[in-house]
């Protein structure tokens, strides 16, 4: 994944801030869920996360959250609180303390998806 993030940074698709924070997030997630290293789900999460961070730091965040029914289901996931804390820890690696709810909804959807894939709940 390092090379994918590097390619995106060199192409100007993500900022240096997003690139460096993405590497930190990758390291953090690899420590917690080593079995997910190299997975498509982790790669997708990191790319989406870096793009979201760039939107937030450029003051152009998404304004429409994920579908309300899906967002409600995400918030009812048993591991939601732990995943929310993990998301906060990841964001701190980018120097961000909070994000608008629309961005948060997609970040949490990706983390929940990765958590489900880790548990084998996704094929």
JSON list of N, CA and C in Angstrom, two decimals, residues 21-22 28 30 36 43-44 47 53 55-56 64 75-76 80-81 87 91 101 108 110-111 116-117 119 121:
[
{"chain": "A", "resi": 21, "resn": "UNK", "atom": "N", "xyz": [-0.08, 10.97, 6.93]},
{"chain": "A", "resi": 21, "resn": "UNK", "atom": "CA", "xyz": [-1.10, 10.47, 7.84]},
{"chain": "A", "resi": 21, "resn": "UNK", "atom": "C", "xyz": [-1.59, 9.09, 7.41]},
{"chain": "A", "resi": 22, "resn": "UNK", "atom": "N", "xyz": [-1.66, 8.87, 6.10]},
{"chain": "A", "resi": 22, "resn": "UNK", "atom": "CA", "xyz": [-2.07, 7.56, 5.59]},
{"chain": "A", "resi": 22, "resn": "UNK", "atom": "C", "xyz": [-1.09, 6.47, 5.96]},
{"chain": "A", "resi": 28, "resn": "UNK", "atom": "N", "xyz": [-0.84, 1.83, 12.10]},
{"chain": "A", "resi": 28, "resn": "UNK", "atom": "CA", "xyz": [-1.73, 1.61, 13.24]},
{"chain": "A", "resi": 28, "resn": "UNK", "atom": "C", "xyz": [-2.68, 0.44, 12.98]},
{"chain": "A", "resi": 30, "resn": "UNK", "atom": "N", "xyz": [-2.29, -1.97, 10.78]},
{"chain": "A", "resi": 30, "resn": "UNK", "atom": "CA", "xyz": [-1.52, -3.21, 10.61]},
{"chain": "A", "resi": 30, "resn": "UNK", "atom": "C", "xyz": [-1.17, -3.81, 11.97]},
{"chain": "A", "resi": 36, "resn": "UNK", "atom": "N", "xyz": [-5.12, -8.15, 7.90]},
{"chain": "A", "resi": 36, "resn": "UNK", "atom": "CA", "xyz": [-5.74, -7.35, 6.85]},
{"chain": "A", "resi": 36, "resn": "UNK", "atom": "C", "xyz": [-4.71, -6.63, 5.96]},
{"chain": "A", "resi": 43, "resn": "UNK", "atom": "N", "xyz": [-6.78, -1.30, 1.72]},
{"chain": "A", "resi": 43, "resn": "UNK", "atom": "CA", "xyz": [-6.33, -0.34, 0.71]},
{"chain": "A", "resi": 43, "resn": "UNK", "atom": "C", "xyz": [-7.43, 0.68, 0.41]},
{"chain": "A", "resi": 44, "resn": "UNK", "atom": "N", "xyz": [-8.65, 0.21, 0.25]},
{"chain": "A", "resi": 44, "resn": "UNK", "atom": "CA", "xyz": [-9.77, 1.10, -0.04]},
{"chain": "A", "resi": 44, "resn": "UNK", "atom": "C", "xyz": [-9.98, 2.09, 1.11]},
{"chain": "A", "resi": 47, "resn": "UNK", "atom": "N", "xyz": [-7.16, 4.80, 1.03]},
{"chain": "A", "resi": 47, "resn": "UNK", "atom": "CA", "xyz": [-7.31, 5.76, -0.06]},
{"chain": "A", "resi": 47, "resn": "UNK", "atom": "C", "xyz": [-8.48, 6.70, 0.21]},
{"chain": "A", "resi": 53, "resn": "UNK", "atom": "N", "xyz": [-9.45, 13.33, 4.21]},
{"chain": "A", "resi": 53, "resn": "UNK", "atom": "CA", "xyz": [-8.61, 14.25, 4.97]},
{"chain": "A", "resi": 53, "resn": "UNK", "atom": "C", "xyz": [-8.29, 15.48, 4.12]},
{"chain": "A", "resi": 55, "resn": "UNK", "atom": "N", "xyz": [-10.06, 16.74, 1.75]},
{"chain": "A", "resi": 55, "resn": "UNK", "atom": "CA", "xyz": [-11.27, 17.58, 1.66]},
{"chain": "A", "resi": 55, "resn": "UNK", "atom": "C", "xyz": [-11.44, 18.39, 2.94]},
{"chain": "A", "resi": 56, "resn": "UNK", "atom": "N", "xyz": [-11.22, 17.74, 4.08]},
{"chain": "A", "resi": 56, "resn": "UNK", "atom": "CA", "xyz": [-11.41, 18.42, 5.37]},
{"chain": "A", "resi": 56, "resn": "UNK", "atom": "C", "xyz": [-10.39, 19.54, 5.54]},
{"chain": "A", "resi": 64, "resn": "UNK", "atom": "N", "xyz": [-23.06, 15.69, 2.32]},
{"chain": "A", "resi": 64, "resn": "UNK", "atom": "CA", "xyz": [-24.15, 14.72, 2.41]},
{"chain": "A", "resi": 64, "resn": "UNK", "atom": "C", "xyz": [-23.62, 13.42, 3.01]},
{"chain": "A", "resi": 75, "resn": "UNK", "atom": "N", "xyz": [-23.97, 2.84, 13.40]},
{"chain": "A", "resi": 75, "resn": "UNK", "atom": "CA", "xyz": [-23.90, 3.29, 14.79]},
{"chain": "A", "resi": 75, "resn": "UNK", "atom": "C", "xyz": [-24.41, 2.24, 15.77]},
{"chain": "A", "resi": 76, "resn": "UNK", "atom": "N", "xyz": [-25.12, 1.23, 15.27]},
{"chain": "A", "resi": 76, "resn": "UNK", "atom": "CA", "xyz": [-25.64, 0.16, 16.13]},
{"chain": "A", "resi": 76, "resn": "UNK", "atom": "C", "xyz": [-24.73, -1.08, 16.15]},
{"chain": "A", "resi": 80, "resn": "UNK", "atom": "N", "xyz": [-19.03, -0.39, 17.63]},
{"chain": "A", "resi": 80, "resn": "UNK", "atom": "CA", "xyz": [-19.02, 1.00, 17.17]},
{"chain": "A", "resi": 80, "resn": "UNK", "atom": "C", "xyz": [-18.16, 1.90, 18.05]},
{"chain": "A", "resi": 81, "resn": "UNK", "atom": "N", "xyz": [-18.31, 1.83, 19.36]},
{"chain": "A", "resi": 81, "resn": "UNK", "atom": "CA", "xyz": [-17.56, 2.73, 20.23]},
{"chain": "A", "resi": 81, "resn": "UNK", "atom": "C", "xyz": [-16.05, 2.52, 20.09]},
{"chain": "A", "resi": 87, "resn": "UNK", "atom": "N", "xyz": [-10.99, 5.43, 15.04]},
{"chain": "A", "resi": 87, "resn": "UNK", "atom": "CA", "xyz": [-11.08, 6.47, 14.01]},
{"chain": "A", "resi": 87, "resn": "UNK", "atom": "C", "xyz": [-10.49, 7.78, 14.53]},
{"chain": "A", "resi": 91, "resn": "UNK", "atom": "N", "xyz": [-7.34, 9.80, 13.02]},
{"chain": "A", "resi": 91, "resn": "UNK", "atom": "CA", "xyz": [-7.42, 11.21, 12.62]},
{"chain": "A", "resi": 91, "resn": "UNK", "atom": "C", "xyz": [-6.35, 12.05, 13.31]},
{"chain": "A", "resi": 101, "resn": "UNK", "atom": "N", "xyz": [-19.90, 15.49, 10.17]},
{"chain": "A", "resi": 101, "resn": "UNK", "atom": "CA", "xyz": [-20.61, 14.21, 10.26]},
{"chain": "A", "resi": 101, "resn": "UNK", "atom": "C", "xyz": [-20.65, 13.48, 8.92]},
{"chain": "A", "resi": 108, "resn": "UNK", "atom": "N", "xyz": [-16.47, 5.89, 9.10]},
{"chain": "A", "resi": 108, "resn": "UNK", "atom": "CA", "xyz": [-16.92, 4.81, 9.97]},
{"chain": "A", "resi": 108, "resn": "UNK", "atom": "C", "xyz": [-17.45, 3.63, 9.15]},
{"chain": "A", "resi": 110, "resn": "UNK", "atom": "N", "xyz": [-16.24, 2.64, 6.34]},
{"chain": "A", "resi": 110, "resn": "UNK", "atom": "CA", "xyz": [-15.04, 1.92, 5.91]},
{"chain": "A", "resi": 110, "resn": "UNK", "atom": "C", "xyz": [-14.43, 1.13, 7.07]},
{"chain": "A", "resi": 111, "resn": "UNK", "atom": "N", "xyz": [-14.38, 1.72, 8.26]},
{"chain": "A", "resi": 111, "resn": "UNK", "atom": "CA", "xyz": [-13.83, 0.99, 9.41]},
{"chain": "A", "resi": 111, "resn": "UNK", "atom": "C", "xyz": [-14.69, -0.20, 9.80]},
{"chain": "A", "resi": 116, "resn": "UNK", "atom": "N", "xyz": [-15.54, -5.98, 9.77]},
{"chain": "A", "resi": 116, "resn": "UNK", "atom": "CA", "xyz": [-16.33, -7.15, 9.36]},
{"chain": "A", "resi": 116, "resn": "UNK", "atom": "C", "xyz": [-15.49, -8.10, 8.50]},
{"chain": "A", "resi": 117, "resn": "UNK", "atom": "N", "xyz": [-14.68, -7.53, 7.62]},
{"chain": "A", "resi": 117, "resn": "UNK", "atom": "CA", "xyz": [-13.82, -8.37, 6.77]},
{"chain": "A", "resi": 117, "resn": "UNK", "atom": "C", "xyz": [-12.81, -9.12, 7.65]},
{"chain": "A", "resi": 119, "resn": "UNK", "atom": "N", "xyz": [-13.23, -10.10, 10.62]},
{"chain": "A", "resi": 119, "resn": "UNK", "atom": "CA", "xyz": [-13.95, -11.15, 11.34]},
{"chain": "A", "resi": 119, "resn": "UNK", "atom": "C", "xyz": [-14.49, -12.22, 10.39]},
{"chain": "A", "resi": 121, "resn": "UNK", "atom": "N", "xyz": [-16.86, -11.66, 8.21]},
{"chain": "A", "resi": 121, "resn": "UNK", "atom": "CA", "xyz": [-18.28, -11.42, 7.96]},
{"chain": "A", "resi": 121, "resn": "UNK", "atom": "C", "xyz": [-18.55, -10.97, 6.54]}
]
